């Protein structure tokens, strides 16, 4: 299946979304700007007061020293408090906007139509939700507040320099062309190098993770040294790119240093001419030079952040792009428990024009257990997705409890449907939270009861912290059988009327199969069950077997009947059961 | 880790120190320009003082170049060394007595290694900041002894006060950054399990769970914002007070005529400058603590207790000679935590099925045969020689079919070389025709961990990979559990020919495979 990545928003859409997010927050935005402006003005008074001391000394005026020192302490304190406050206001505003956007994006991703998800691949979804939100988040937290406060300082200081004498400001502009050239070259060279460096770092992490995950295999095959070589190759590549990135960055800062020198020399030169022509005092020249010297930090902060801000803008466009996608139609409310009928009425479905199902019809009575059998690609998983409602039939109807979900009106109560797949995900966090996903608000006793039914209570109680043990990614690692048991316990808590088991025990192997078979039998009791079976003993135990081939039903009936008939199923059974001793 | 890079580390520290000294000299030269050139309006003095400023900037530029590039080089290569040592320990045959989660190991091999190697930066920038403060103090001492002493006394006091103020803030910020990262982690976890969520109709529960984490993350971020603001305000306050004190003292001295106007300006410029390195020094202790904690985690893995004693015994060559023949395997009262004493003889060249009821016991048995576990009692003999001392290649891959990013061919060969005829045989033996006939054939990329293949396909690739090794003894742990019945029957038909003349052990295999065994042992 070809992949279609999730969309990326254009600059106009991104700006519109940003404006929408900021609309209700105009007051907070104005306040933050006002505080940062005041902070920059207070900061401006410092070099002015220092220049005043120089003039006081030159004028032999000891009386003004103490007031000037108090001014320095006073505006210094004001600057300190206002800068802290202003940055906090900007950061808080940014964090709120970020949290709202993150919530919108993740909610939309969770509710995407299944077809969009399958086409985009889950990797793209995960990277939008984690990598992109993290990139934007890091910039909002670490760059935007300092950038905003430095930006105000630069503008206010340039104005202050001009107020001192407009010719100082003109002299200071000598630095600007070098800065602009440096920035342009930096953005052009840095972006590909940084991108390559991040990609190399990702590749290295990927190879390490793969080797760690496969450590047993690597040891069994005695290829440790070769795997180390594979990791080291990626590590060396990453080192090389980091060094290249460092050279680009050093070049940029060197050019900014050059700009600082040119600007400073020009301001001092202007001071020399102005003082010589009696147009300015030595104190004013001092103030101008100190102003310019105090600009070094903020200018570097502003110019150095532009790259980060651009990266965040790219991440933002990818997040806003998600919001342009449609939301999946909400399924009607469902009622717990019981058993419901299931009917496929001339159902047809195709993936990107390739027919998966064609005119499939069958009925399942309430409480009946049917097994769906067929080779890979026969359309078994498509049937499961149609029952679940994550796919909608292109032709024909799928009725659950006599209700067509696609045509159901608001207020209709559908029978509840549940599905367990081949590779169940164990959600990261306490085991109890994993179970509560299926029944929010369930008490510990309910959870324990469900675990007991699927035969998992024993090992759960032996876990270091029982139900509270952190499982899933980064936590306690569960075996395949344990993960499957957990998935079955979730199904039990979900309490569906129609149960779809998609090769739920395919990967367990050995006696794990028997443990799971017992658990499945208990979960399925009293429900309508459709099992997509790899192992034919599961089919043999079902009330009825439906054989799919190339998108159509080729046989259906009781196991014994089909075996006796000697058709497609009979041949499968013969191949499978031949030599079975138990 | 820097033993071989002393010169590089010295260069990086020297560069960063030189850069800070040059930064400290800029205000001194500004004072010089004003005092010698602007105040007396002397154009000659303007020329040489501006030249001096240029010289300082050249020094600043070059030392930064040296310090930055040397630091990056030293820390990157040191990081690579540590990482490689770590991976080598992770993959070593000795294994780990207490298993660790892959998430934890990845975080140690990533963040912790970077932080450990980052010691170059902590030392370099710490040394540079110290040098800057000392340069400023010496310049001030040269101008006026009391002013120099003022800075020399105030600097350590300020560093200590700021360290005391910032240390708890640092800790709080770190723990809150973790809560912020949790939102991303939860989102990515929920989306990875999207199919499971859809199967339970649990979309709303998933959204609610994310919103809860998102709110917690916002609260934590808001608290971190306040902590950061408090830190910014505190450090700027300290700087302002120091600046006011120096300005007062220097202004009084200039009025009394003990220092010149140029010296006053240099002092004021230095006072403005010196507050930055003082602020930086306040962080050095916290940064060192971070480096130490990371280094300790790395050491924890490097020094972790081994699962088996893999001392000097030579490991078998990965590619056995082409003439390799079967070997006899004897299990002599072999017991592990879940496996009660098992004794069995696997004749050379036979296919022997061992039926183990408990799946944990089966796993442990395979681990023992792979040399990854020491049995609680009993032993394994290969042609009469204990397994751990045997030179006969015994291959016992784990049941989980782990593939690697790369092509199908890469995965089948797994760092060996196989010719096309041999690859064709393997494809046939493991019934991989459907996988190979797709676009790309053997050069088809299988994606990260082989995830672009289905579970059954991955298992068949793993089987072909095991067969391709031609090991004298091959142990297969239920190699067709994820394969459908028809394909399994085909594999069972072809397996004996693929292993003819060599010894094959099937642990807990399906009936279709057990059927082809010469002998059946029940544990």
Short mmCIF file of C-alpha atoms in Angstrom, two decimals, chain B residues 268-504:
data_model
loop_
_atom_site.label_atom_id
_atom_site.label_comp_id
_atom_site.label_asym_id
_atom_site.label_seq_id
_atom_site.Cartn_x
_atom_site.Cartn_y
_atom_site.Cartn_z
CA UNK B 268 32.57 50.53 34.99
CA UNK B 269 32.82 48.41 31.83
CA UNK B 270 34.46 45.56 33.77
CA UNK B 271 31.76 45.80 36.44
CA UNK B 272 29.11 45.44 33.75
CA UNK B 273 30.95 42.48 32.24
CA UNK B 274 32.05 40.51 35.31
CA UNK B 275 28.52 39.74 36.47
CA UNK B 276 28.08 37.26 33.59
CA UNK B 277 30.92 34.86 34.43
CA UNK B 278 29.96 35.09 38.11
CA UNK B 279 26.43 33.98 37.17
CA UNK B 280 27.88 31.14 35.12
CA UNK B 281 30.12 29.92 37.95
CA UNK B 282 27.05 29.51 40.14
CA UNK B 283 25.94 26.67 37.83
CA UNK B 284 29.21 24.72 37.70
CA UNK B 285 28.50 22.70 40.84
CA UNK B 286 25.03 21.70 39.59
CA UNK B 287 26.43 20.78 36.17
CA UNK B 288 29.17 18.66 37.71
CA UNK B 289 26.54 16.85 39.78
CA UNK B 290 24.59 16.08 36.58
CA UNK B 291 27.71 14.74 34.88
CA UNK B 292 28.50 12.58 37.91
CA UNK B 293 24.97 11.14 38.03
CA UNK B 294 25.10 10.28 34.34
CA UNK B 295 28.58 8.77 34.58
CA UNK B 296 27.34 6.64 37.47
CA UNK B 297 24.45 5.29 35.38
CA UNK B 298 26.84 4.46 32.53
CA UNK B 299 29.19 2.71 34.98
CA UNK B 300 26.23 0.83 36.43
CA UNK B 301 25.69 -0.85 33.06
CA UNK B 302 29.37 -1.41 32.32
CA UNK B 303 29.90 -3.06 35.71
CA UNK B 304 26.56 -4.92 35.83
CA UNK B 305 26.62 -8.53 36.96
CA UNK B 306 26.87 -11.02 34.10
CA UNK B 307 24.34 -13.81 33.46
CA UNK B 308 26.95 -16.37 32.45
CA UNK B 309 30.64 -16.72 33.03
CA UNK B 310 32.08 -16.19 29.57
CA UNK B 311 35.73 -16.33 30.44
CA UNK B 312 38.53 -17.21 28.10
CA UNK B 313 36.88 -20.08 26.16
CA UNK B 314 37.17 -19.31 22.49
CA UNK B 315 33.82 -18.68 20.87
CA UNK B 316 33.22 -20.71 17.74
CA UNK B 317 33.95 -19.01 14.45
CA UNK B 318 30.72 -17.46 13.22
CA UNK B 319 30.96 -19.17 9.85
CA UNK B 320 31.64 -22.86 10.30
CA UNK B 321 33.60 -24.81 7.73
CA UNK B 322 31.51 -25.94 4.77
CA UNK B 323 32.10 -29.56 5.69
CA UNK B 324 30.48 -29.13 9.09
CA UNK B 325 28.63 -32.25 10.13
CA UNK B 326 26.17 -33.04 12.84
CA UNK B 327 27.26 -33.44 16.42
CA UNK B 328 25.74 -35.42 19.24
CA UNK B 329 24.02 -33.42 21.97
CA UNK B 330 23.51 -34.81 25.45
CA UNK B 331 21.37 -33.11 28.08
CA UNK B 332 22.42 -34.49 31.43
CA UNK B 333 19.98 -33.74 34.28
CA UNK B 334 19.55 -30.21 32.99
CA UNK B 335 17.46 -27.99 35.28
CA UNK B 336 16.54 -24.30 35.30
CA UNK B 337 14.04 -22.40 37.49
CA UNK B 338 11.06 -23.61 35.41
CA UNK B 339 12.54 -26.78 33.93
CA UNK B 340 12.73 -29.88 36.15
CA UNK B 341 15.79 -32.07 35.51
CA UNK B 342 15.81 -33.08 31.82
CA UNK B 343 18.01 -35.84 30.45
CA UNK B 344 18.01 -36.67 26.76
CA UNK B 345 20.31 -37.77 23.97
CA UNK B 346 20.08 -36.08 20.59
CA UNK B 347 21.95 -38.32 18.12
CA UNK B 348 24.27 -36.70 15.62
CA UNK B 349 22.50 -35.85 12.38
CA UNK B 350 19.01 -36.43 13.80
CA UNK B 351 15.96 -34.19 13.97
CA UNK B 352 14.82 -34.44 17.57
CA UNK B 353 11.72 -32.77 18.99
CA UNK B 354 11.68 -31.85 22.67
CA UNK B 355 8.19 -31.16 23.94
CA UNK B 356 8.25 -28.76 26.89
CA UNK B 357 4.83 -27.98 28.38
CA UNK B 358 5.73 -24.77 30.24
CA UNK B 359 6.61 -21.96 27.82
CA UNK B 360 8.95 -20.38 30.36
CA UNK B 361 10.79 -23.70 30.74
CA UNK B 362 11.14 -23.97 26.95
CA UNK B 363 12.59 -20.48 26.82
CA UNK B 364 15.09 -21.27 29.55
CA UNK B 365 16.15 -24.49 27.81
CA UNK B 366 16.88 -22.58 24.59
CA UNK B 367 18.79 -19.93 26.58
CA UNK B 368 20.99 -22.65 28.12
CA UNK B 369 21.69 -24.14 24.67
CA UNK B 370 22.49 -20.65 23.37
CA UNK B 371 25.08 -20.27 26.14
CA UNK B 372 23.14 -17.32 27.56
CA UNK B 373 22.08 -18.98 30.80
CA UNK B 374 23.86 -21.07 33.40
CA UNK B 375 21.67 -24.07 34.36
CA UNK B 376 20.75 -24.46 38.04
CA UNK B 377 22.11 -27.99 37.78
CA UNK B 378 23.13 -30.52 35.15
CA UNK B 379 25.10 -29.94 31.98
CA UNK B 380 25.07 -30.05 28.20
CA UNK B 381 27.63 -32.10 26.27
CA UNK B 382 28.39 -31.60 22.59
CA UNK B 383 30.22 -34.64 21.18
CA UNK B 384 31.17 -35.39 24.77
CA UNK B 385 32.63 -31.91 25.45
CA UNK B 386 30.83 -29.48 27.82
CA UNK B 387 28.94 -26.87 25.79
CA UNK B 388 30.86 -23.91 27.18
CA UNK B 389 34.19 -25.46 26.12
CA UNK B 390 33.00 -26.88 22.80
CA UNK B 391 34.27 -25.60 19.47
CA UNK B 392 31.31 -27.09 17.59
CA UNK B 393 28.97 -24.37 16.35
CA UNK B 394 25.67 -24.57 18.23
CA UNK B 395 23.07 -22.06 17.09
CA UNK B 396 20.03 -21.49 19.33
CA UNK B 397 18.33 -18.23 18.37
CA UNK B 398 15.54 -16.93 20.65
CA UNK B 399 11.89 -17.52 19.76
CA UNK B 400 11.14 -13.84 19.10
CA UNK B 401 12.02 -13.24 15.45
CA UNK B 402 14.08 -10.05 15.67
CA UNK B 403 15.05 -8.53 12.36
CA UNK B 404 17.18 -5.49 11.59
CA UNK B 405 16.67 -2.47 9.37
CA UNK B 406 18.13 -3.21 5.94
CA UNK B 407 17.23 -5.43 3.03
CA UNK B 408 15.91 -8.98 3.10
CA UNK B 409 19.34 -10.09 1.92
CA UNK B 410 21.06 -8.26 4.81
CA UNK B 411 18.77 -10.06 7.23
CA UNK B 412 19.28 -13.49 5.71
CA UNK B 413 23.05 -13.06 5.58
CA UNK B 414 23.35 -11.27 8.96
CA UNK B 415 26.99 -10.28 8.54
CA UNK B 416 27.97 -13.40 6.60
CA UNK B 417 28.09 -13.81 2.82
CA UNK B 418 25.80 -16.20 0.99
CA UNK B 419 25.75 -16.79 -2.75
CA UNK B 420 22.55 -16.56 -4.80
CA UNK B 421 22.08 -20.31 -5.11
CA UNK B 422 22.28 -20.70 -1.35
CA UNK B 423 19.84 -17.81 -0.82
CA UNK B 424 17.40 -19.46 -3.21
CA UNK B 425 17.60 -22.67 -1.19
CA UNK B 426 16.91 -20.78 2.03
CA UNK B 427 13.97 -18.90 0.51
CA UNK B 428 12.51 -22.23 -0.55
CA UNK B 429 13.17 -24.01 2.75
CA UNK B 430 11.47 -21.29 4.81
CA UNK B 431 8.65 -20.84 2.23
CA UNK B 432 9.58 -17.21 1.75
CA UNK B 433 8.50 -17.14 -1.91
CA UNK B 434 5.62 -14.71 -1.27
CA UNK B 435 7.99 -12.22 0.45
CA UNK B 436 10.72 -12.42 -2.17
CA UNK B 437 8.37 -12.29 -5.16
CA UNK B 438 7.25 -8.79 -4.11
CA UNK B 439 8.80 -5.58 -5.43
CA UNK B 440 12.56 -5.45 -4.88
CA UNK B 441 12.96 -9.18 -4.30
CA UNK B 442 15.88 -9.87 -1.98
CA UNK B 443 16.86 -6.18 -2.05
CA UNK B 444 13.52 -5.18 -0.57
CA UNK B 445 14.02 -3.08 2.58
CA UNK B 446 12.24 -4.59 5.56
CA UNK B 447 12.01 -1.36 7.57
CA UNK B 448 12.93 -0.68 11.16
CA UNK B 449 13.11 -4.03 13.00
CA UNK B 450 11.52 -5.64 9.95
CA UNK B 451 8.17 -4.08 10.84
CA UNK B 452 7.15 -3.65 7.22
CA UNK B 453 6.70 -7.44 7.16
CA UNK B 454 3.88 -9.27 8.93
CA UNK B 455 4.56 -11.30 12.07
CA UNK B 456 4.46 -14.55 10.11
CA UNK B 457 6.78 -13.22 7.42
CA UNK B 458 9.29 -12.02 10.03
CA UNK B 459 9.27 -15.45 11.62
CA UNK B 460 9.97 -17.13 8.28
CA UNK B 461 12.84 -14.73 7.54
CA UNK B 462 14.29 -15.57 10.96
CA UNK B 463 13.98 -19.29 10.17
CA UNK B 464 15.77 -18.89 6.84
CA UNK B 465 18.47 -16.86 8.59
CA UNK B 466 19.00 -19.68 11.12
CA UNK B 467 19.13 -22.32 8.39
CA UNK B 468 21.64 -20.23 6.44
CA UNK B 469 24.22 -20.55 9.21
CA UNK B 470 24.62 -24.30 8.55
CA UNK B 471 25.37 -24.82 12.22
CA UNK B 472 26.39 -28.35 13.23
CA UNK B 473 23.65 -28.13 15.88
CA UNK B 474 20.59 -25.96 15.31
CA UNK B 475 18.00 -25.41 18.04
CA UNK B 476 14.66 -24.02 16.84
CA UNK B 477 12.09 -22.84 19.36
CA UNK B 478 8.60 -23.21 17.85
CA UNK B 479 9.75 -21.60 14.60
CA UNK B 480 6.30 -21.56 12.91
CA UNK B 481 4.01 -20.28 15.70
CA UNK B 482 2.97 -17.23 13.64
CA UNK B 483 2.79 -19.02 10.29
CA UNK B 484 -0.53 -20.17 8.81
CA UNK B 485 -1.34 -23.87 8.51
CA UNK B 486 -0.76 -24.21 4.76
CA UNK B 487 2.63 -22.51 4.80
CA UNK B 488 3.62 -24.43 7.92
CA UNK B 489 2.95 -27.71 6.16
CA UNK B 490 5.16 -26.59 3.28
CA UNK B 491 8.01 -25.68 5.67
CA UNK B 492 7.70 -29.02 7.51
CA UNK B 493 8.05 -30.80 4.16
CA UNK B 494 11.27 -28.98 3.23
CA UNK B 495 13.04 -28.69 6.59
CA UNK B 496 14.68 -32.17 6.79
CA UNK B 497 16.39 -31.72 3.42
CA UNK B 498 17.69 -28.31 4.46
CA UNK B 499 19.26 -29.83 7.57
CA UNK B 500 20.34 -33.21 6.24
CA UNK B 501 23.43 -34.61 7.88
CA UNK B 502 23.38 -32.09 10.72
CA UNK B 503 21.72 -32.09 14.13
CA UNK B 504 18.42 -30.26 14.59
#
